Coordinates of C-alpha atoms in Angstrom, one line a residue:
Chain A
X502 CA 12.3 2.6 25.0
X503 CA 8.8 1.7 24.3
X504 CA 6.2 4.0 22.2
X505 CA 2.4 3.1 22.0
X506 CA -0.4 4.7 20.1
X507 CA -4.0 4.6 22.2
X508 CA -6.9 5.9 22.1
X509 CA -8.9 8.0 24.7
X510 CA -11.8 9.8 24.8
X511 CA -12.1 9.5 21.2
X512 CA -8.8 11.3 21.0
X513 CA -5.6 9.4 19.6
X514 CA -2.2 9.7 20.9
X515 CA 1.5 8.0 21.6
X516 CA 2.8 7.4 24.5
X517 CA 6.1 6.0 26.5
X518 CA 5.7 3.1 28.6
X519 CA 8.1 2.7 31.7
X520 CA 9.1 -0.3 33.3
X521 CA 6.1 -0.1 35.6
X522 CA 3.6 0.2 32.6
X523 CA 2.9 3.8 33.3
X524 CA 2.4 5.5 29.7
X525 CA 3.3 9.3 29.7
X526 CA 1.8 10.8 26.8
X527 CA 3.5 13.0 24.0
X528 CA 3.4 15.3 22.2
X529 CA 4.3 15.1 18.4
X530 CA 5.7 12.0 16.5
X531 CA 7.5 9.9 17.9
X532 CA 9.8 9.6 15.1
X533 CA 10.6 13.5 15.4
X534 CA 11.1 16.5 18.1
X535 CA 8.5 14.9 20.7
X536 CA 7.6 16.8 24.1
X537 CA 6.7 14.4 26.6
X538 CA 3.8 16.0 28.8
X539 CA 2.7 15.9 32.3
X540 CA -0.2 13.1 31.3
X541 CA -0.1 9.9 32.2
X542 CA -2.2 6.6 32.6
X543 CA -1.5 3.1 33.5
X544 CA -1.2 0.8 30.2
X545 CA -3.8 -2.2 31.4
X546 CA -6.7 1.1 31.0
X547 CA -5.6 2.0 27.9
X548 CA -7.2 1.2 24.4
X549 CA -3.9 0.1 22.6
X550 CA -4.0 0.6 18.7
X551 CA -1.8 -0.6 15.8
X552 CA 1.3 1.7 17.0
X553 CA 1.8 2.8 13.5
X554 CA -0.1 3.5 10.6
X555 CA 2.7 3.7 7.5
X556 CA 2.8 5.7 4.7
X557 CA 3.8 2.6 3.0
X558 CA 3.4 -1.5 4.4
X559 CA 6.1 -3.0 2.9
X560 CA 6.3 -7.1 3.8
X561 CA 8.8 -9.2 2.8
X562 CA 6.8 -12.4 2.0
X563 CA 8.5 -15.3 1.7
X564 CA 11.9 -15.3 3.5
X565 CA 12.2 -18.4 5.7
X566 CA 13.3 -21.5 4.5
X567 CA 11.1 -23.9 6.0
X568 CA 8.0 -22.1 5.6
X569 CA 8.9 -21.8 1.3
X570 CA 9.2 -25.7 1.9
X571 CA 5.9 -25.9 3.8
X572 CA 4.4 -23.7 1.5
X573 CA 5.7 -25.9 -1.6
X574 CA 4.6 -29.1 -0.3
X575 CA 1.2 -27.8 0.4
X576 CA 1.2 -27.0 -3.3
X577 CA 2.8 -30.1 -4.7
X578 CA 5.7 -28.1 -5.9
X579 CA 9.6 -28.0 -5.3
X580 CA 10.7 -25.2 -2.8
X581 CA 11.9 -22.3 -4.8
X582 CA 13.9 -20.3 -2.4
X583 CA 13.7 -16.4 -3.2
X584 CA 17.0 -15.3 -5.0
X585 CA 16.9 -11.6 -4.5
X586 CA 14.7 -9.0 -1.7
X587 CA 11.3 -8.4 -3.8
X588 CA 9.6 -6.9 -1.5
X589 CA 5.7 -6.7 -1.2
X590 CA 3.0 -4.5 0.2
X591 CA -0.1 -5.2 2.7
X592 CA -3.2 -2.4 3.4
X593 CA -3.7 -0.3 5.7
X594 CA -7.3 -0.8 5.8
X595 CA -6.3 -4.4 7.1
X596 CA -4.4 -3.4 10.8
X597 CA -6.0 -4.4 14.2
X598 CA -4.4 -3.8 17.7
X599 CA -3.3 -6.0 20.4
X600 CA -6.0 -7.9 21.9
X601 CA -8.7 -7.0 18.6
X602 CA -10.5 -9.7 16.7
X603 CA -9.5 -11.3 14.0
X604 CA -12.7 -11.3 12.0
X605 CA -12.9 -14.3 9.6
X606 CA -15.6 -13.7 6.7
X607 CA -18.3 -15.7 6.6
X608 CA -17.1 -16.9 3.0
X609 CA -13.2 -17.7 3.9
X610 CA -12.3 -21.4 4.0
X611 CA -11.2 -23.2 6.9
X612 CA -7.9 -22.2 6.3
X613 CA -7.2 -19.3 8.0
X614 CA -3.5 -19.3 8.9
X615 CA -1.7 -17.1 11.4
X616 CA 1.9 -16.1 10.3
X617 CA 4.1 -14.5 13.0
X618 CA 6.5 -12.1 12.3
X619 CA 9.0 -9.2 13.1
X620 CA 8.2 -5.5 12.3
X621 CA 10.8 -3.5 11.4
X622 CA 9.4 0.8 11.7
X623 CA 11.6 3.3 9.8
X624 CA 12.7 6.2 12.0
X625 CA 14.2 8.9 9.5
X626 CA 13.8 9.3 5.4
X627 CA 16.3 7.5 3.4
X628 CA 17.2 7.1 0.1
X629 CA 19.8 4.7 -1.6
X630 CA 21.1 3.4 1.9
X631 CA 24.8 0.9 1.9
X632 CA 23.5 -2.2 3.6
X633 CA 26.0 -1.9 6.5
X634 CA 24.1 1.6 7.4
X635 CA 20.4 0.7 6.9
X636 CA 20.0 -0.2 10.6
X637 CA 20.6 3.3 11.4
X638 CA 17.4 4.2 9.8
X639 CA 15.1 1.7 12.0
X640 CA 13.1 3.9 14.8
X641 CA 12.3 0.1 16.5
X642 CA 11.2 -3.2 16.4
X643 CA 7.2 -4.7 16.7
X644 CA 5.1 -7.4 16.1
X645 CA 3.0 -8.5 13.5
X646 CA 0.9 -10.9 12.3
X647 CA 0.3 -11.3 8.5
X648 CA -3.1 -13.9 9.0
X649 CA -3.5 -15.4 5.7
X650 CA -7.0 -17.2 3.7
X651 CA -5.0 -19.8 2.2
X652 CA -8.0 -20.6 -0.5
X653 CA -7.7 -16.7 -1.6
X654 CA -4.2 -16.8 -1.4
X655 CA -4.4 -19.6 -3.9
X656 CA -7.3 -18.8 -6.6
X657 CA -7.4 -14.9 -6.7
X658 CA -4.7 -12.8 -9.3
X659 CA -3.2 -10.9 -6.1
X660 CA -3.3 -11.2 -2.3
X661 CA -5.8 -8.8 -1.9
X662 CA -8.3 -10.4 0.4
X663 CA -6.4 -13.5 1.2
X664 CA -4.3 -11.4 3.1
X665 CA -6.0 -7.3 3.1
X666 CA -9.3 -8.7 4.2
X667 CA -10.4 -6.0 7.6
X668 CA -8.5 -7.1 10.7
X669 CA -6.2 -9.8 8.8
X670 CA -3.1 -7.7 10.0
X671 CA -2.7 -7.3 13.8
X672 CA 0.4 -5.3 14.8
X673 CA 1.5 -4.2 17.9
X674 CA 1.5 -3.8 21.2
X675 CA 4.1 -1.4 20.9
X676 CA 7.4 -0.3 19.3
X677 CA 10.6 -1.0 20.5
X678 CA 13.8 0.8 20.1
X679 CA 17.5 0.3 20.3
X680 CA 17.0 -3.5 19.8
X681 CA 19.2 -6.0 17.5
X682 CA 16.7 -7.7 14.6
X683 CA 19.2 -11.0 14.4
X684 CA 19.0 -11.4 18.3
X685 CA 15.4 -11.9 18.6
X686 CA 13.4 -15.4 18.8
X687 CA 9.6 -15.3 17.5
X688 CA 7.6 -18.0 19.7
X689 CA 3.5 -18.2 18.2
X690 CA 1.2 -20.1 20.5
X691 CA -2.6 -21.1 18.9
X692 CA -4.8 -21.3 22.4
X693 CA -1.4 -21.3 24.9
X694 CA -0.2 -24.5 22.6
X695 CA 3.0 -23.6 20.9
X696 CA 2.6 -24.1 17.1
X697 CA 5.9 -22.2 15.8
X698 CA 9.3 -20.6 16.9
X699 CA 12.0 -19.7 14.8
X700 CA 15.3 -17.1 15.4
X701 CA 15.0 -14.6 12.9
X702 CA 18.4 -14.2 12.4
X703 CA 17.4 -17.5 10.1
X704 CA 15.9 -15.5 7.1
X705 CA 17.0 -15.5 4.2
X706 CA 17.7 -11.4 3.5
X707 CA 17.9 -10.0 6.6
X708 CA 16.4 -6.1 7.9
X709 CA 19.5 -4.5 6.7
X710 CA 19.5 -6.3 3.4
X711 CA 15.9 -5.6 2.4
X712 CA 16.2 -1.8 3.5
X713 CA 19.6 -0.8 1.5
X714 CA 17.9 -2.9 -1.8
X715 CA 14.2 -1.2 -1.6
X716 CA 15.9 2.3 -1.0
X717 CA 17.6 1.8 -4.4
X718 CA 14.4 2.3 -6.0
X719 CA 12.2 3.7 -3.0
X720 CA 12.4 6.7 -0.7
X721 CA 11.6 5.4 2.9
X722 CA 9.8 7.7 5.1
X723 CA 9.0 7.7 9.3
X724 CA 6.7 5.4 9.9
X725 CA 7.0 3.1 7.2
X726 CA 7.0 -0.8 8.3
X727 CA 8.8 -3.3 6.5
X728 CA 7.2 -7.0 8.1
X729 CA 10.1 -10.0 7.7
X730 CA 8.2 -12.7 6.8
X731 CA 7.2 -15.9 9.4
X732 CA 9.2 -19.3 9.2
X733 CA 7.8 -22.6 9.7
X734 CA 3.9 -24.6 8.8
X735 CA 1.1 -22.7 9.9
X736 CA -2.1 -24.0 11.2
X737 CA -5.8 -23.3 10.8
X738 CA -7.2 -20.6 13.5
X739 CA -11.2 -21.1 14.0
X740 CA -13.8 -19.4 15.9
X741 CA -13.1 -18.5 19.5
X742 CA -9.5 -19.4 19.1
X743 CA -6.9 -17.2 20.3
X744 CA -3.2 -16.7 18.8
X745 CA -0.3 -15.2 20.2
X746 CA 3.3 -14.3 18.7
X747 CA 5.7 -13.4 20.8
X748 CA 9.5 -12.2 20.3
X749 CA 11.8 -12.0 23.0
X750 CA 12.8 -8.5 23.8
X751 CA 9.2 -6.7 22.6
X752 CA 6.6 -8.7 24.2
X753 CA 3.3 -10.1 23.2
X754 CA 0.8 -9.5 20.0
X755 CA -2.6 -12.0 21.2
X756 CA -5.4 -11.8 19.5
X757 CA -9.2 -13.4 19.7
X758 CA -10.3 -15.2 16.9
X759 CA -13.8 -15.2 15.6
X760 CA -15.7 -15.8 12.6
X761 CA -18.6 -13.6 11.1
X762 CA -21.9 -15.0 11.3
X763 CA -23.3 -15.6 7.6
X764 CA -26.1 -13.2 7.0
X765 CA -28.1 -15.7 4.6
X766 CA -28.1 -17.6 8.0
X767 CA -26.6 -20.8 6.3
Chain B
X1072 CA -16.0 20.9 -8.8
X1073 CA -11.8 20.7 -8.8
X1074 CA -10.6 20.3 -6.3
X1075 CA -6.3 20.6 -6.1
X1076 CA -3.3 20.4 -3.6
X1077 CA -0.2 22.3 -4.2
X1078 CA 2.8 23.7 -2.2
X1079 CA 3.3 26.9 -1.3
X1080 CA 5.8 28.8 0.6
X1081 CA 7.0 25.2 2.4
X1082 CA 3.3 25.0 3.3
X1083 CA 0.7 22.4 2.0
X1084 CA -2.9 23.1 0.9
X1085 CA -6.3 21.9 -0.7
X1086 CA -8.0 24.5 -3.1
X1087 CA -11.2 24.8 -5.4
X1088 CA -9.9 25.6 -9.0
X1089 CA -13.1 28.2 -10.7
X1090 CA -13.4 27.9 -14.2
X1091 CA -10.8 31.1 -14.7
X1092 CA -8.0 29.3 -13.0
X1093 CA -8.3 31.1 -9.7
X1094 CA -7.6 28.8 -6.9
X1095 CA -9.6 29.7 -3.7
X1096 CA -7.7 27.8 -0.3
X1097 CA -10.2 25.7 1.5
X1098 CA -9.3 25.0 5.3
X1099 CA -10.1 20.9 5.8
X1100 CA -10.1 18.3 3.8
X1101 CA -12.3 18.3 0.8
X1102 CA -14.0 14.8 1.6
X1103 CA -15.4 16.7 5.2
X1104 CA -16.8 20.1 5.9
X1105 CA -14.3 22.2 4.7
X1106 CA -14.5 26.4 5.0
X1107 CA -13.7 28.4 1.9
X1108 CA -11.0 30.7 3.1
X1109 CA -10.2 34.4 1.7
X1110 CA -7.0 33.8 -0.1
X1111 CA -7.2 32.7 -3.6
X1112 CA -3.9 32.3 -6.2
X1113 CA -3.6 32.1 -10.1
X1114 CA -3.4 28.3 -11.0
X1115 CA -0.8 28.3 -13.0
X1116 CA 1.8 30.3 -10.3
X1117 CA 1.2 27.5 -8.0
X1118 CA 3.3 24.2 -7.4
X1119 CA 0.7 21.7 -7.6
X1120 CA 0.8 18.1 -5.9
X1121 CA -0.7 15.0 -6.2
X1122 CA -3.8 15.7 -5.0
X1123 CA -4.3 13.4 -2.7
X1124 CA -2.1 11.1 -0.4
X1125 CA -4.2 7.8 -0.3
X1126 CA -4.4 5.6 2.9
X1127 CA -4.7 3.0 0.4
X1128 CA -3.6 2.6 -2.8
X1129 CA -5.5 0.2 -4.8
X1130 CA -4.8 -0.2 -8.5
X1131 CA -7.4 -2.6 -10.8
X1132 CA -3.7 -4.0 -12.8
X1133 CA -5.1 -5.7 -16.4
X1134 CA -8.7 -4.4 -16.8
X1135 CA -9.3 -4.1 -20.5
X1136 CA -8.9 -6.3 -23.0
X1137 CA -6.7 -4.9 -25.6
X1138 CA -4.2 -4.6 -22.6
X1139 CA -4.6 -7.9 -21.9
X1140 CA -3.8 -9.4 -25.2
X1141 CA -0.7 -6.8 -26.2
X1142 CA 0.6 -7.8 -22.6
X1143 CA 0.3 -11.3 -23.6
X1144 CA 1.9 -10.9 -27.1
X1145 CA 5.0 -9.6 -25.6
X1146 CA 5.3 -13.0 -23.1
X1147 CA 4.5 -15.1 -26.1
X1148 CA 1.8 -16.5 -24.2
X1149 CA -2.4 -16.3 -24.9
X1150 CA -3.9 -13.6 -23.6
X1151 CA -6.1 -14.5 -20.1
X1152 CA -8.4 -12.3 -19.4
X1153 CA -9.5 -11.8 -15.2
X1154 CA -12.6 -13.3 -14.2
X1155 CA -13.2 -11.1 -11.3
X1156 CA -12.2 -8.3 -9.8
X1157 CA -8.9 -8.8 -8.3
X1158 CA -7.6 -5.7 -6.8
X1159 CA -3.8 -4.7 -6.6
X1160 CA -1.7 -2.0 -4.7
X1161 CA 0.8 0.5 -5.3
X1162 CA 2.8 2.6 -3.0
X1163 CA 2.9 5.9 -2.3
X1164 CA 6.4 6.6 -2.1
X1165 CA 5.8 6.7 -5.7
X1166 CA 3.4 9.4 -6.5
X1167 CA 4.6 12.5 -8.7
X1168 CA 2.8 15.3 -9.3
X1169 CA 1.8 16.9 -12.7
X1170 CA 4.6 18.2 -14.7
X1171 CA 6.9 16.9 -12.4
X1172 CA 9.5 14.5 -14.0
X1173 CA 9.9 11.1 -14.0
X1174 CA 12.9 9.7 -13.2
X1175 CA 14.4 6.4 -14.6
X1176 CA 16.7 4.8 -12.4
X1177 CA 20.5 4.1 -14.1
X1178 CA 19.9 0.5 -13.9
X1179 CA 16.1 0.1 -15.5
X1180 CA 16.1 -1.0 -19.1
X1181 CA 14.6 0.9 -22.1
X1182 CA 11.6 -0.9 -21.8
X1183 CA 9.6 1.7 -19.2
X1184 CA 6.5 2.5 -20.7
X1185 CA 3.6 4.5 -19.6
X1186 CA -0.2 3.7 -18.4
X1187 CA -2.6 6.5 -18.5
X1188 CA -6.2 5.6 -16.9
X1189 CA -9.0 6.9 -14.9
X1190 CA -8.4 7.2 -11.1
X1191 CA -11.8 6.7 -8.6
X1192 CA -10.9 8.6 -5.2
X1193 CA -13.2 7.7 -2.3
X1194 CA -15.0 10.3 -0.3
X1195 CA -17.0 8.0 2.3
X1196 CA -15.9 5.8 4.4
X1197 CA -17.7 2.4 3.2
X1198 CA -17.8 -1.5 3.7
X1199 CA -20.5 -3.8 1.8
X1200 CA -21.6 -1.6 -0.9
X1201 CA -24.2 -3.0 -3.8
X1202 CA -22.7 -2.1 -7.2
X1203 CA -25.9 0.0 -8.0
X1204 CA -24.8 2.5 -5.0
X1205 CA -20.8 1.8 -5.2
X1206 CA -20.5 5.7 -7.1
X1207 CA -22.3 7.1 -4.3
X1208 CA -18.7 6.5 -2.2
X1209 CA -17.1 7.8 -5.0
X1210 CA -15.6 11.9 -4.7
X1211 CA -14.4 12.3 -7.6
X1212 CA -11.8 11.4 -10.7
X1213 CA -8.5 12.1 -11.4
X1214 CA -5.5 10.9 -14.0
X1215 CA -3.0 8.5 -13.4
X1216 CA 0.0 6.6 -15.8
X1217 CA 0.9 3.7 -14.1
X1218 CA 4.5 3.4 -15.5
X1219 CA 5.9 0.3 -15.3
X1220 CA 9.6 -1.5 -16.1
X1221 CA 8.3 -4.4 -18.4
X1222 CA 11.6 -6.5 -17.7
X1223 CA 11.5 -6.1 -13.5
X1224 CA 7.6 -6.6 -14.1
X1225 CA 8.6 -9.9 -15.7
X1226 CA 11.9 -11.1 -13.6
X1227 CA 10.9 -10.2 -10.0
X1228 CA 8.6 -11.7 -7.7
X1229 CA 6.5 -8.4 -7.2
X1230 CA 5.9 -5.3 -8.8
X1231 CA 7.7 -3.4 -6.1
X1232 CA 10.7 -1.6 -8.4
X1233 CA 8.3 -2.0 -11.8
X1234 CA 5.6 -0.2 -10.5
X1235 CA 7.1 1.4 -7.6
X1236 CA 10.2 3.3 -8.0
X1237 CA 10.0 6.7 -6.8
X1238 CA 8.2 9.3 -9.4
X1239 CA 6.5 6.0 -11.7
X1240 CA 3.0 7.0 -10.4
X1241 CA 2.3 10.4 -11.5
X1242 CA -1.2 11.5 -10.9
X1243 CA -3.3 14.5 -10.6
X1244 CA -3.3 17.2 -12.2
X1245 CA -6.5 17.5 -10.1
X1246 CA -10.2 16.1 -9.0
X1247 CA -13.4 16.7 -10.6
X1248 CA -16.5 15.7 -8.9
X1249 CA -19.8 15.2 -10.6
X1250 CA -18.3 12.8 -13.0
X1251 CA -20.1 9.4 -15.0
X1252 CA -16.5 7.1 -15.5
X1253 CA -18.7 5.7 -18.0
X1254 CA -19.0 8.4 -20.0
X1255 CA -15.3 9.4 -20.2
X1256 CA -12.5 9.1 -22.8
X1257 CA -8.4 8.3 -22.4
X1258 CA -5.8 9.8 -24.7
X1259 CA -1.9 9.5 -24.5
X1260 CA 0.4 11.2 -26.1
X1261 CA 3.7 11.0 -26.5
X1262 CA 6.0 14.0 -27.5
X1263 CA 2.5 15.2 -28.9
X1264 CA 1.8 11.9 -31.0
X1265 CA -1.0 9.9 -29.9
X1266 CA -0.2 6.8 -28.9
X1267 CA -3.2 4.9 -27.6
X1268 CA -7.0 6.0 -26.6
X1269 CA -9.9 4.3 -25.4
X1270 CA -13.2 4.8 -23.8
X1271 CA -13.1 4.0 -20.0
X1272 CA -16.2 2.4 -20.5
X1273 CA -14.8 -0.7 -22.1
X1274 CA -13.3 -1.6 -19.0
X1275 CA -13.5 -5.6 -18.0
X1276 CA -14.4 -4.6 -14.8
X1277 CA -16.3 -0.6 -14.1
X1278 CA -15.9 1.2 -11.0
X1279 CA -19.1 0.0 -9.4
X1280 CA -17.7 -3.0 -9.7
X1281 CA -15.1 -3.1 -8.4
X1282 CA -15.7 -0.5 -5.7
X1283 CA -18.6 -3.0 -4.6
X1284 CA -16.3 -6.4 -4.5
X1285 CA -13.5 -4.5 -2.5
X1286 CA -15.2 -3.4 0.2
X1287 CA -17.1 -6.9 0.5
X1288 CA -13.7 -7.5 2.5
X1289 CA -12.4 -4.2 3.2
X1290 CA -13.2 -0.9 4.6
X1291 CA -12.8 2.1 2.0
X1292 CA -12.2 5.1 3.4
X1293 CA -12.0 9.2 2.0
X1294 CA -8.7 9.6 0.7
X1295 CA -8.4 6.0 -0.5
X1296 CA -7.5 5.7 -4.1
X1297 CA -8.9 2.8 -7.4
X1298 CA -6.1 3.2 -10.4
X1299 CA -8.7 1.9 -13.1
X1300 CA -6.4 0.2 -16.0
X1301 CA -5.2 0.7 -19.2
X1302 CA -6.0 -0.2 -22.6
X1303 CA -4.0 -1.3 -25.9
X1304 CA -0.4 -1.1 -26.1
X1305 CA 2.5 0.7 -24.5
X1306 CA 5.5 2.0 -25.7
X1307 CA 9.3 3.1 -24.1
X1308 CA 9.8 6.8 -23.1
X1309 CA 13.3 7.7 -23.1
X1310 CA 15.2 10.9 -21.2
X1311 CA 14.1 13.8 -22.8
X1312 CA 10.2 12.5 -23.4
X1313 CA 7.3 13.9 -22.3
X1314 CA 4.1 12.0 -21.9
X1315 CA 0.6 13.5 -21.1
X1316 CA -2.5 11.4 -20.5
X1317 CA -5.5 13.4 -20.9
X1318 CA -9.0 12.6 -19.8
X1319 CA -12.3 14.5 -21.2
X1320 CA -14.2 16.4 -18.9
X1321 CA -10.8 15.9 -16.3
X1322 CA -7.9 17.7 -17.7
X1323 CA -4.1 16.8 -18.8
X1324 CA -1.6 14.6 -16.7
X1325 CA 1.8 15.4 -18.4
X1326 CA 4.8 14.6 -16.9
X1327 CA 8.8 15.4 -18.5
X1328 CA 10.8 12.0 -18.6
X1329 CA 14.9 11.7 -17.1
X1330 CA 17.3 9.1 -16.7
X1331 CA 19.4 9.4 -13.6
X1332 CA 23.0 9.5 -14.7
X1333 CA 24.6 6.3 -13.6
X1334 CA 27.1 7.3 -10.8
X1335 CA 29.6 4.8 -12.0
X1336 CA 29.7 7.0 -14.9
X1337 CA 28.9 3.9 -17.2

């Protein structure tokens, strides 16, 4: 199944989409008892937002091989290869929908990367979860985009605005359910050229593995999204670009590109 | 003002505490028009909560300088003090409520120590706010002890398990409004013995401050929480502990300390 959040009317809700892209509206979370109502609209007129906003963003980080070795050899360093599942977090404040700007500040460097990732949404609260279980606790799969001001990213003591800056983390369109994380393929295309593609089943700790070692510590809670990391070098994205990541199975995150006009006018 | 949430016959609420401890129930939030209600309870018979979930939980990390230099004592390093402000995060999986306990996982070593500091909640939405408004945005103050596994803090890549294992971010025990952070002073104890205290206003970085360079890149919004720092040093707390930070003109944070028994019966 497929669940979308929208907006309408200045009203918010979730939805189902169908196979013909008819959305039927519901009632409740989708992650609990939901009544599905007699409203319905077709998806192309809907205002799609980020289908989720989590309690807490969990993101992996680093957890593809070749983009710690990109990463390293942009530094000058040796690839260090995470030995263990540290998670990290991202911001709320930072989500955008399908098909909204990426706002660059007028201050950010040139390089502003995309990363393209799976979403992992928890479905049901959990707590100290065997890893051979922890997929039971996954509501469904989306997309994400965790854009990245490699300058920030660099110079500043956290990742606060390299990667929390307004609109830096597009997510969407939708959730999907009942889908297997090591059977998808993440293609990201920078104007319709492709610039990336990687299976996930290549990271390095897997969905499973990162959700039965953060609920050691951590309760998890409906809604919660863990995002897996990207693989692969990443490219500058500029003003009136447009990027894409697709994964097979869910569909489609694209967003414009554009940079803020600098109101000293320089 | 106080403002408070608490629990209450499986129900959650927002209240205004009077200066006898009577809580009167407010219907809303108490960033928006809220309506006083008719029903009122005796502080001390309710369950309280932290008193706020934030959207976003932003946390200043090293902000004062004794901090600093005790922090870099124990690395064997020289102390580095930040030149701007850098914000972090914490989750809020982790939040505890006054008085409730927290709970030291099996596996942590004895080196989890305490944080008490000066918590900024936001109360209007804002983005690009000169410092010499930045309190304007500002609802009101609260406690918070940042506890924190000093040997996960140093071995893994984040500060997800050091900072974020369930019940290590107590906070509350409510909000006062009408507050100058300048003008505000921190004291912990520990089983009743002080154990460190400082005046907030020696922070590297004040609240202005960094309320102004956040939102410079991202959009605050009412709910949305600042953890402000701690000064000097910190030391263990062991089962059986209990650690209160108080803060003048706020109140008492005080929170009972556990070990989880190790299952393995090690």
């Amino acid at each position: 199944m497929r669940f979308c959040r929208f907006q309408r009317d200045g009203k918010t809700g979730f939805g189902i989409i169908d196979d013909a892209d008819t959305v039927t509206v519901i009632k409740g979370s989708p992650f609990e008892n939901y009544a599905v109502t007699g409203e319905s609209h077709v998806l192309g007129e809907l205002k799609l937002l980020a289908p989720i906003v989590p309690p807490t963003f969990y993101a992996a980080g680093v957890n593809y091989r070749e983009h710690v070795t990109f990463a390293a050899q942009v530094r000058g360093e040796e690839p260090v290869f995470p030995a263990k599942p540290d998670v990290g977090y991202r911001a709320v404040n930072a989500l955008a929908a399908h098909e909204d700007p990426i706002v660059i500040p007028h201050d950010a460097s040139e390089k502003v990367q995309y990363e393209g990732e799976l979403v992992a949404v928890i479905g049901r609260r959990c707590r100290n979860v065997p890893e051979d279980e922890a997929l039971d606790y996954v509501f469904g799969y989306t997309i994400g985009n965790d854009v990245s001001e490699r300058t920030w990213q660099k110079s500043d003591r956290t990742l606060w605005r390299a990667k929390n800056t307004d609109t830096f983390k597009p997510m969407g369109p939708w959730i999907v359910t009942d889908l297997d994380p090591d059977d998808l393929h993440v293609t990201i295309t920078l104007n319709d050229r492709a610039v990336g593609e990687y299976d996930v089943s290549t990271a390095i700790f897997g969905v499973a593995r990162y959700i039965s070692a953060m609920s050691r510590y951590m309760t998890l809670v409906p809604g919660d999204v863990l995002w897996m990391g990207t693989d692969g070098a990443t490219e500058n994205m500029k003003d009136g670009d447009v990027v894409a990541v697709e994964i097979s199975q869910i569909g489609t995150l694209r967003n414009p590109v554009v940079r803020e006009q600098d109101p000293a006018g320089s």
